Coordinates of C-alpha atoms in Angstrom, one line a residue:
M1 CA 21.6 -11.7 3.2
R2 CA 21.8 -14.5 5.8
N3 CA 24.0 -17.5 5.1
S4 CA 22.1 -20.7 4.1
K5 CA 23.7 -24.1 4.6
V6 CA 22.2 -27.2 3.0
L7 CA 20.4 -30.0 4.8
T8 CA 19.1 -33.0 2.8
F9 CA 16.1 -34.9 4.0
I10 CA 17.2 -38.0 5.9
F11 CA 13.9 -39.2 7.3
I12 CA 10.3 -39.7 6.1
L13 CA 8.1 -36.6 6.0
T14 CA 4.4 -36.2 5.4
F15 CA 3.9 -33.2 3.2
I16 CA 0.6 -31.7 2.3
M17 CA 1.5 -29.0 -0.1
L18 CA -0.7 -26.0 -0.7
P19 CA -0.4 -24.6 -4.2
F20 CA -0.5 -20.8 -4.4
G21 CA 1.2 -18.0 -6.3
N22 CA 4.5 -16.5 -5.3
I23 CA 3.1 -15.2 -2.1
A24 CA 1.1 -17.0 0.5
S25 CA -0.6 -16.0 3.7
G26 CA -2.6 -17.3 6.7
S27 CA -3.0 -17.6 10.4
S28 CA -0.9 -20.6 11.4
P29 CA -2.1 -23.1 14.0
G30 CA 0.0 -22.7 17.2
A31 CA 1.2 -19.3 16.3
V32 CA 0.7 -16.4 18.7
P33 CA -2.4 -14.2 17.8
T34 CA -0.9 -10.8 17.0
A35 CA -3.5 -9.0 15.0
V36 CA -2.7 -5.4 14.7
T37 CA -5.0 -2.4 14.8
Y38 CA -4.6 0.6 12.6
S39 CA -4.6 4.3 13.4
Q40 CA -4.3 5.9 9.9
I41 CA -5.1 4.9 6.3
E42 CA -3.9 6.8 3.2
L43 CA -4.3 5.7 -0.4
G44 CA -2.2 6.3 -3.5
Y45 CA -3.3 5.6 -7.1
D46 CA -2.8 1.8 -6.9
T47 CA -1.2 1.6 -3.5
S48 CA -2.4 1.8 0.1
C49 CA -0.5 2.7 3.2
A50 CA -1.4 2.7 6.9
V51 CA 0.0 3.3 10.3
T52 CA -0.6 0.7 13.0
S53 CA -1.4 1.5 16.6
G54 CA 2.1 0.3 17.4
K55 CA 3.4 2.9 14.9
A56 CA 4.5 0.5 12.3
G57 CA 4.2 2.1 8.8
V58 CA 3.0 -0.5 6.2
C59 CA 2.0 -0.4 2.5
W60 CA 0.4 -2.8 0.0
G61 CA -0.6 -2.8 -3.7
I62 CA 1.4 -2.2 -6.8
N63 CA 5.2 -2.5 -6.6
E64 CA 6.8 -2.2 -10.0
E65 CA 10.4 -3.3 -10.2
D66 CA 11.7 0.0 -11.5
T67 CA 9.7 2.1 -9.0
L68 CA 9.1 0.2 -5.8
Q69 CA 6.1 2.1 -4.8
L70 CA 6.1 0.0 -1.5
G71 CA 9.7 0.8 -0.7
V72 CA 10.8 -2.8 -0.6
V73 CA 11.5 -5.6 -3.0
T74 CA 8.7 -8.2 -3.2
P75 CA 8.4 -11.5 -5.2
E76 CA 6.0 -9.9 -7.8
E77 CA 5.2 -6.5 -9.0
Y78 CA 2.3 -6.2 -6.6
H79 CA 2.0 -7.3 -2.9
P80 CA -1.4 -7.7 -1.5
F81 CA -0.2 -7.8 2.1
P82 CA 0.7 -5.0 4.5
I83 CA 4.6 -4.8 4.6
R84 CA 7.0 -2.2 6.0
P85 CA 9.2 -0.3 3.6
T86 CA 12.9 -1.1 3.9
G87 CA 14.5 0.0 7.0
F88 CA 11.4 1.2 8.8
S89 CA 11.4 1.3 12.5
D90 CA 8.1 1.3 14.4
N91 CA 8.1 5.1 15.0
I92 CA 5.8 6.3 12.2
I93 CA 3.4 9.0 13.2
E94 CA 2.0 10.0 9.7
I95 CA 2.0 8.5 6.2
S96 CA 0.9 9.7 2.8
S97 CA 0.7 7.8 -0.5
G98 CA 0.8 9.5 -3.9
D99 CA 0.6 8.3 -7.5
Y100 CA 4.0 6.6 -7.7
H101 CA 5.7 7.5 -4.4
S102 CA 4.9 7.8 -0.7
C103 CA 6.3 9.6 2.4
A104 CA 6.1 9.2 6.2
I105 CA 7.0 11.3 9.2
T106 CA 8.8 9.6 12.1
E107 CA 9.0 10.3 15.8
N108 CA 12.5 11.5 15.3
N109 CA 11.4 14.5 13.3
E110 CA 12.5 12.9 10.0
T111 CA 10.6 12.7 6.8
L112 CA 11.2 9.6 4.6
C113 CA 10.0 9.2 1.0
W114 CA 10.2 6.2 -1.3
G115 CA 9.1 5.0 -4.7
D116 CA 9.6 7.0 -8.0
G117 CA 11.8 10.0 -7.4
Y118 CA 11.2 11.6 -10.8
Y119 CA 11.3 15.4 -10.7
G120 CA 12.8 15.2 -7.2
A121 CA 9.6 13.9 -5.5
L122 CA 11.6 12.2 -2.8
G123 CA 13.2 15.5 -1.7
D124 CA 16.6 14.1 -0.9
G125 CA 18.6 16.3 -3.3
L126 CA 19.3 13.4 -5.7
T127 CA 18.0 12.3 -9.1
D128 CA 18.8 8.6 -8.9
H129 CA 17.0 6.3 -6.5
D130 CA 16.5 2.6 -5.9
G131 CA 12.9 3.1 -4.7
T132 CA 13.7 2.4 -1.0
P133 CA 13.1 5.1 1.7
T134 CA 15.4 8.1 1.8
A135 CA 15.4 11.1 4.1
V136 CA 14.0 14.4 2.9
I137 CA 16.6 17.3 3.4
N138 CA 15.9 20.9 4.4
F139 CA 12.5 20.2 5.8
P140 CA 12.9 20.9 9.5
N141 CA 10.5 19.8 12.2
P142 CA 7.9 18.2 9.9
G143 CA 4.3 18.3 11.1
H144 CA 2.4 17.0 8.0
V145 CA 3.3 15.6 4.5
S146 CA 1.2 15.0 1.4
A147 CA 2.4 13.0 -1.7
G148 CA 0.8 13.6 -5.1
A149 CA 1.8 13.0 -8.7
G150 CA 5.5 13.7 -8.7
T151 CA 5.0 16.5 -6.3
T152 CA 5.3 16.4 -2.5
C153 CA 4.4 19.2 0.0
G154 CA 4.6 19.5 3.8
I155 CA 4.0 21.7 6.7
T156 CA 6.4 22.2 9.6
S157 CA 5.3 22.0 13.2
A158 CA 5.3 25.8 13.1
G159 CA 2.9 25.8 10.1
L160 CA 5.4 26.8 7.4
A161 CA 4.8 25.2 4.0
Y162 CA 7.4 23.6 1.7
C163 CA 7.1 21.7 -1.6
W164 CA 9.4 19.7 -3.7
G165 CA 9.4 17.7 -7.0
N166 CA 7.5 18.5 -10.1
G167 CA 7.0 22.3 -10.4
Y168 CA 6.3 22.7 -14.1
S169 CA 2.8 24.0 -13.4
G170 CA 3.8 26.1 -10.5
Q171 CA 3.2 23.5 -7.8
M172 CA 6.1 25.0 -5.6
G173 CA 3.9 28.0 -5.0
N174 CA 6.8 30.3 -4.9
G175 CA 6.3 32.2 -8.2
T176 CA 8.4 29.8 -10.3
N177 CA 7.8 27.1 -12.8
T178 CA 11.0 25.1 -12.2
G179 CA 10.5 21.6 -13.4
E180 CA 12.7 19.6 -11.0
N181 CA 13.0 20.6 -7.4
L182 CA 15.3 18.0 -5.7
S183 CA 14.8 19.4 -2.2
P184 CA 12.1 21.4 -0.4
V185 CA 11.5 25.0 -1.2
P186 CA 9.3 27.5 0.8
V187 CA 5.8 28.2 -0.4
S188 CA 4.9 31.9 -0.6
I189 CA 2.0 31.7 1.9
G190 CA 1.5 32.3 5.5
T191 CA 1.1 29.6 8.1
L192 CA -1.0 26.6 7.3
S193 CA -3.0 23.9 9.1
K194 CA -3.6 21.5 6.2
I195 CA -2.1 20.8 2.8
S196 CA -3.0 18.4 0.1
V197 CA -1.3 17.6 -3.2
G198 CA -3.5 16.4 -6.1
S199 CA -2.9 14.2 -9.1
A200 CA -3.4 16.9 -11.7
N201 CA -0.6 19.1 -10.6
Q202 CA -2.6 21.2 -8.1
V203 CA -1.8 21.8 -4.5
C204 CA -4.5 23.2 -2.0
A205 CA -4.2 24.2 1.6
I206 CA -6.1 25.6 4.6
T207 CA -4.4 28.6 6.3
S208 CA -4.2 28.8 10.1
T209 CA -7.0 31.3 9.9
G210 CA -9.3 28.9 8.1
A211 CA -9.2 30.1 4.5
A212 CA -8.7 27.8 1.4
F213 CA -5.9 28.5 -1.1
C214 CA -4.7 26.5 -4.2
W215 CA -1.9 26.8 -6.7
G216 CA -0.5 24.9 -9.7
A217 CA -2.5 23.6 -12.7
D218 CA -6.0 24.8 -13.4
T219 CA -6.9 22.9 -16.5
W220 CA -10.4 21.9 -15.2
G221 CA -10.9 24.5 -12.6
Q222 CA -9.3 22.5 -9.7
L223 CA -7.9 25.8 -8.2
G224 CA -11.4 26.9 -7.5
N225 CA -10.8 30.7 -8.1
G226 CA -13.3 30.9 -11.0
S227 CA -12.6 31.7 -14.6
P228 CA -10.3 32.0 -16.5
L229 CA -8.8 28.5 -16.1
T230 CA -5.2 29.6 -15.7
A231 CA -2.4 27.9 -13.9
S232 CA -0.9 29.9 -10.9
N233 CA 2.6 29.6 -9.5
L234 CA 1.4 31.5 -6.4
P235 CA -1.4 30.5 -4.0
V236 CA -4.8 32.0 -5.0
Q237 CA -7.8 32.0 -2.7
V238 CA -10.6 29.7 -3.5
S239 CA -13.7 31.7 -4.3
G240 CA -15.9 32.3 -1.3
L241 CA -13.8 30.3 1.1
G242 CA -12.1 33.0 3.1
T243 CA -11.0 33.4 6.7
G244 CA -12.9 31.3 9.2
T245 CA -14.8 29.1 6.7
M246 CA -12.7 26.0 6.2
Q247 CA -11.3 23.1 8.4
N248 CA -9.9 20.6 5.8
I249 CA -9.2 20.1 2.1
A250 CA -8.6 17.2 -0.2
S251 CA -7.1 17.5 -3.7
G252 CA -8.2 14.7 -6.0
G253 CA -7.5 13.9 -9.6
I254 CA -8.6 17.0 -11.5
F255 CA -11.0 18.3 -8.9
T256 CA -10.8 19.4 -5.2
C257 CA -13.1 19.2 -2.2
G258 CA -13.1 21.1 1.0
L259 CA -14.8 20.6 4.4
T260 CA -16.3 23.8 6.0
V261 CA -16.1 24.6 9.7
G262 CA -19.9 23.8 9.7
G263 CA -19.4 20.3 8.5
G264 CA -20.4 20.9 4.9
V265 CA -18.7 19.7 1.8
K266 CA -17.9 21.8 -1.2
C267 CA -16.1 20.6 -4.4
W268 CA -14.8 22.3 -7.6
G269 CA -13.1 21.4 -10.8
Y270 CA -13.8 18.5 -13.2
N271 CA -17.3 16.8 -12.9
G272 CA -17.6 14.5 -15.8
D273 CA -18.2 11.5 -13.6
G274 CA -20.0 13.3 -10.9
E275 CA -16.9 14.1 -8.8
L276 CA -18.5 17.3 -7.4
G277 CA -21.6 15.4 -6.1
N278 CA -24.1 18.0 -7.1
N279 CA -26.3 15.8 -9.4
S280 CA -24.6 17.2 -12.4
T281 CA -21.7 16.4 -14.8
T282 CA -20.9 20.1 -15.5
N283 CA -17.5 21.2 -14.5
S284 CA -17.3 24.1 -12.1
P285 CA -14.2 26.4 -11.5
S286 CA -15.8 27.7 -8.3
P287 CA -17.0 25.7 -5.2
V288 CA -20.5 24.0 -5.3
D289 CA -22.3 22.3 -2.5
V290 CA -22.3 18.6 -2.5
S291 CA -25.9 17.4 -2.5
G292 CA -27.2 16.6 1.0
L293 CA -23.9 17.3 2.7
T294 CA -24.1 20.9 3.6
S295 CA -23.6 19.9 7.3
G296 CA -22.9 16.8 9.4
V297 CA -19.6 15.7 7.9
S298 CA -16.5 14.9 9.9
A299 CA -14.0 13.8 7.3
I300 CA -13.6 13.9 3.4
A301 CA -11.5 12.1 0.8
A302 CA -10.8 12.8 -2.9
G303 CA -9.5 10.1 -5.2
A304 CA -8.7 10.2 -8.9
Y305 CA -12.4 10.4 -10.0
H306 CA -14.5 9.9 -6.9
S307 CA -15.0 11.4 -3.4
C308 CA -16.2 10.2 0.0
A309 CA -17.3 11.6 3.3
I310 CA -17.9 10.4 6.9
L311 CA -21.2 11.4 8.6
S312 CA -20.5 12.8 12.0
A313 CA -23.6 11.4 13.7
T314 CA -23.3 7.8 12.8
G315 CA -19.8 7.1 11.2
A316 CA -21.5 6.1 8.1
V317 CA -19.7 6.7 4.8
K318 CA -21.1 8.1 1.5
C319 CA -19.3 8.3 -1.8
W320 CA -19.9 9.8 -5.2
G321 CA -18.3 10.0 -8.7
H322 CA -16.8 7.3 -10.9
N323 CA -17.9 3.8 -10.0
G324 CA -16.3 1.6 -12.8
Y325 CA -14.5 -0.5 -10.2
G326 CA -17.0 -0.5 -7.4
Q327 CA -15.2 2.2 -5.5
I328 CA -18.5 3.8 -4.4
G329 CA -19.0 0.7 -2.2
D330 CA -22.8 0.3 -2.8
S331 CA -22.4 -3.3 -4.1
T332 CA -22.5 -2.2 -7.8
S333 CA -19.8 -1.3 -10.4
D334 CA -22.0 0.0 -13.2
N335 CA -23.2 3.5 -13.1
N336 CA -21.4 6.6 -11.8
R337 CA -23.0 8.2 -8.8
L338 CA -23.8 11.9 -9.2
I339 CA -24.8 12.4 -5.5
P340 CA -23.5 10.9 -2.3
T341 CA -24.4 7.3 -2.0
A342 CA -24.3 5.1 1.1
V343 CA -21.5 2.5 1.4
V344 CA -23.1 -0.8 2.2
G345 CA -21.5 -3.3 4.5
L346 CA -19.1 -1.5 6.9
T347 CA -19.1 -3.4 10.1
K348 CA -18.3 -0.5 12.5
P349 CA -18.5 3.3 12.3
A350 CA -15.8 4.9 10.3
V351 CA -13.3 7.4 11.9
G352 CA -11.0 7.8 8.9
I353 CA -11.5 7.7 5.1
S354 CA -9.2 7.7 2.1
A355 CA -9.8 7.5 -1.7
G356 CA -7.2 6.2 -4.3
G357 CA -7.1 5.8 -8.0
N358 CA -10.1 3.5 -8.2
H359 CA -10.4 2.1 -4.6
T360 CA -11.5 3.4 -1.2
C361 CA -10.6 2.4 2.4
A362 CA -12.2 3.3 5.7
L363 CA -10.6 3.2 9.1
L364 CA -13.2 1.9 11.6
N365 CA -13.5 2.7 15.3
D366 CA -12.2 -0.7 16.3
G367 CA -8.9 -0.1 14.6
S368 CA -9.6 -2.3 11.6
I369 CA -9.6 -1.1 7.9
Q370 CA -12.1 -2.1 5.3
C371 CA -11.6 -1.5 1.6
W372 CA -13.5 -1.8 -1.7
G373 CA -13.1 -1.1 -5.4
K374 CA -10.3 -2.0 -7.8
N375 CA -8.0 -4.8 -6.6
Y376 CA -6.0 -5.6 -9.8
E377 CA -2.7 -5.0 -7.9
G378 CA -3.8 -6.2 -4.5
Q379 CA -4.4 -2.6 -3.3
L380 CA -7.3 -3.8 -1.1
G381 CA -4.9 -5.6 1.2
I382 CA -6.8 -8.9 1.4
G383 CA -3.8 -11.2 0.6
T384 CA -4.8 -11.7 -3.1
N385 CA -5.7 -9.8 -6.2
D386 CA -8.7 -12.1 -6.7
P387 CA -11.4 -11.0 -7.1
D388 CA -10.0 -8.0 -9.0
V389 CA -13.1 -5.9 -8.3
V390 CA -14.8 -5.7 -4.9
T391 CA -18.0 -3.7 -4.7
S392 CA -18.5 -3.7 -0.9
P393 CA -16.1 -3.5 2.0
V394 CA -13.6 -6.2 2.9
E395 CA -11.2 -6.3 5.8
V396 CA -7.5 -5.6 5.3
I397 CA -5.2 -8.3 6.7
N398 CA -4.3 -7.5 10.3
E399 CA -1.3 -9.8 10.7
I400 CA 1.8 -8.2 9.2
G401 CA 4.6 -10.7 9.7
S402 CA 6.4 -12.1 6.6
I403 CA 9.4 -14.2 5.5
F404 CA 11.3 -13.8 2.3
G405 CA 14.2 -15.5 0.7
N406 CA 15.6 -17.2 -2.5
V407 CA 15.8 -20.8 -3.5
S408 CA 18.9 -22.0 -5.5
Y409 CA 19.7 -25.4 -7.1
S410 CA 22.7 -26.7 -9.1
G411 CA 21.9 -30.4 -9.3
S412 CA 21.1 -32.8 -12.1
Q413 CA 17.4 -32.0 -12.7
P414 CA 16.4 -29.8 -15.6
G415 CA 15.1 -26.3 -15.0
G416 CA 11.6 -25.0 -15.5
H417 CA 10.0 -26.9 -12.6
K418 CA 8.0 -25.2 -9.8
V419 CA 9.5 -25.1 -6.3
F420 CA 7.2 -25.4 -3.3
V421 CA 8.3 -23.4 -0.2
S422 CA 6.5 -24.2 3.0
L423 CA 6.3 -23.2 6.7
H424 CA 6.1 -25.9 9.4
L425 CA 5.5 -25.6 13.2
D426 CA 7.6 -28.8 13.5
T427 CA 9.8 -30.7 11.1
G428 CA 7.6 -33.7 11.4
Q429 CA 4.4 -31.9 10.7
P430 CA 2.8 -31.0 7.4
P431 CA 3.1 -27.4 6.3
V432 CA 0.8 -24.6 7.7
E433 CA 1.6 -22.3 4.7
S434 CA 3.0 -22.8 1.3
T435 CA 3.9 -20.9 -1.8
Q436 CA 5.3 -21.8 -5.3
I437 CA 8.0 -20.1 -7.3
Y438 CA 10.8 -21.1 -9.7
V439 CA 14.5 -21.6 -8.8
G440 CA 16.2 -18.2 -8.6
D441 CA 13.0 -16.3 -7.8
L442 CA 12.3 -14.5 -4.5
Y443 CA 9.7 -16.3 -2.4
G444 CA 7.5 -14.6 0.1
I445 CA 5.0 -15.9 2.7
A446 CA 3.1 -13.0 4.3
G447 CA 0.2 -12.1 6.6
L448 CA 1.8 -14.2 9.3
P449 CA 1.2 -14.0 13.1
D450 CA 4.0 -14.0 15.5
G451 CA 5.6 -17.4 16.0
S452 CA 8.4 -19.7 15.1
Y453 CA 8.6 -21.7 11.8
Y454 CA 10.7 -24.1 10.0
I455 CA 11.0 -23.5 6.2
S456 CA 11.2 -26.3 3.7
A457 CA 11.4 -26.4 -0.1
F458 CA 11.3 -29.0 -2.8
M459 CA 11.3 -29.0 -6.6
D460 CA 8.1 -30.5 -8.2
V461 CA 9.9 -32.5 -10.9
D462 CA 7.0 -34.7 -11.9
N463 CA 4.7 -31.6 -12.0
D464 CA 2.0 -33.2 -10.0
G465 CA 1.0 -29.9 -8.5
G466 CA 2.2 -30.5 -4.9
G467 CA 3.7 -33.0 -2.6
P468 CA 5.1 -34.8 -0.8
P469 CA 8.4 -34.8 -2.7
D470 CA 9.2 -38.0 -4.5
A471 CA 12.6 -39.8 -4.2
W472 CA 14.1 -38.0 -7.2
E473 CA 12.9 -34.5 -6.3
P474 CA 15.4 -32.1 -4.9
A475 CA 14.6 -30.8 -1.5
G476 CA 16.0 -28.9 1.5
W477 CA 15.3 -27.0 4.8
Y478 CA 16.4 -23.5 5.8
D479 CA 19.6 -24.0 7.9
G480 CA 20.9 -20.7 9.3
P481 CA 24.4 -19.5 10.0
D482 CA 24.9 -21.6 13.1
A483 CA 27.3 -24.5 13.6
G484 CA 24.8 -27.3 13.3
D485 CA 23.4 -29.1 10.3
E486 CA 19.8 -29.3 11.3
P487 CA 16.7 -27.2 10.2
D488 CA 16.7 -23.9 12.1
L489 CA 13.6 -22.1 13.5
V490 CA 12.8 -18.7 12.1
S491 CA 10.9 -16.4 14.6
I492 CA 8.6 -13.6 13.8
V493 CA 8.2 -11.1 16.7
N494 CA 6.1 -8.0 16.6
G495 CA 5.0 -8.6 13.1
A496 CA 8.5 -8.5 11.7
N497 CA 9.2 -8.7 7.9
L498 CA 12.2 -11.1 7.6
F499 CA 14.5 -11.2 4.6
G500 CA 17.4 -13.4 3.5
Y501 CA 16.1 -16.8 4.5
D502 CA 17.6 -18.6 1.5
I503 CA 17.4 -22.3 0.8
T504 CA 19.6 -24.5 -1.5
L505 CA 18.0 -27.6 -2.9
L506 CA 20.0 -30.9 -3.2
D507 CA 19.2 -34.1 -5.0
P508 CA 17.9 -36.4 -2.2
G509 CA 19.4 -39.8 -1.5
V510 CA 16.4 -41.4 0.2
S511 CA 12.8 -42.2 -0.8
F512 CA 9.6 -40.7 0.6
S513 CA 7.4 -43.7 1.3
V514 CA 4.4 -41.8 2.7
Y515 CA 2.2 -40.0 0.2
L516 CA -0.7 -37.9 1.4
P517 CA -3.3 -36.6 -1.1
L518 CA -2.8 -33.1 -2.3
T519 CA -4.8 -30.6 -0.3
L520 CA -6.2 -27.6 -2.1
R521 CA -7.1 -24.4 -0.3

């Protein structure tokens, strides 16, 4: 953590405080426009992760204290802004998000995983984790990685498959049912081109010869090899999807979908919400054609209970299945969709698609990301979890800078008062961004463009909901570890996430004679 010296207010300030939650965001006047573009989007159950065109790996959404699904400590147990996991360099070439953990591959041929490491899902040989990124061991020359529900699998650049984590249902694919696998083990299969780990303990893959295989649990027919519904700890071929038939595969909740070489979509497994897209709610342990999508599809995605596809000709997106949170994207959140239904409101053609627990995101051809569906934990990346359900696409924040720190106070005022933390472009100007916390809490101001900021804080003793601070209200500026006793600029460069910018509040000795009306945003 950075040192923080104390500086009391010794001149008149004009504050316009903006009341928010623990995290604030915005595009600050005078800051340098630094909007990023994205190159990949991957969704977990209540998280979302992406890679920027500058190879920054970022995530947003749920971030429970004992799990850290985002790989970094944030002010609350959700973070609705893109943020890098702890220690990330801008060298990420692929990212994958599972139910409670995520993984990424770097340019240095390293695989990093973070979040919940139960069953060994992080692959570092350890059972205890703090949730921050750790390096996977015994997985040489990674080419692809897929995170699921306690299980992770990957393919090396040579096409060799490895899995680690939960193997109780045979997810390691090596003929065993070992529960905890703390580091990668080889899968008993030939070379692969694709691999996908589902949320119902199934793993599916495409071989280098274009055949589909699955292994693990088969409770609802998600392995696709027909009856009986029996788990397999060795890969089994999906019925009818032999050599030369398949180009991609997506394991969902308790179903699976595949993309044929002819651009058609086939799904199998659970169908109670229309997950198979064949205008039925009957489960199928063998592949069925998705209605209207027997050709002309370029990409597919499978979430917990819904699926989506991109149409090759136009870049339009269609989704089907569960729609209780608007994850279909047709401006409704009522009835499930048993056949593919057009997403309404995408501003550009889609080039990438991913489906999560109850939300969906599309990567557009201009490098932006638009999401829709459940937003309870900020998994849509729009800077807030309000509204908590979004039924048509909204754009993910494209400025990824942030500043975090703590505020302390040991003066004469009683506890329990809110503290307002603000960013200023100059010490004599009102704030451009603000957030509110309590003493001892971590503050965060995120979604910031590159630029230099002064950070101030004051305690709202009279509980008037904002500022400027009155004469009796403790206040202070961030003053870094230099020799001076003046407010220090804090600079964000290349969308950096800055931590340790702590402020200590002191009881002021001067009055603030200028009062401007509270400005709400």
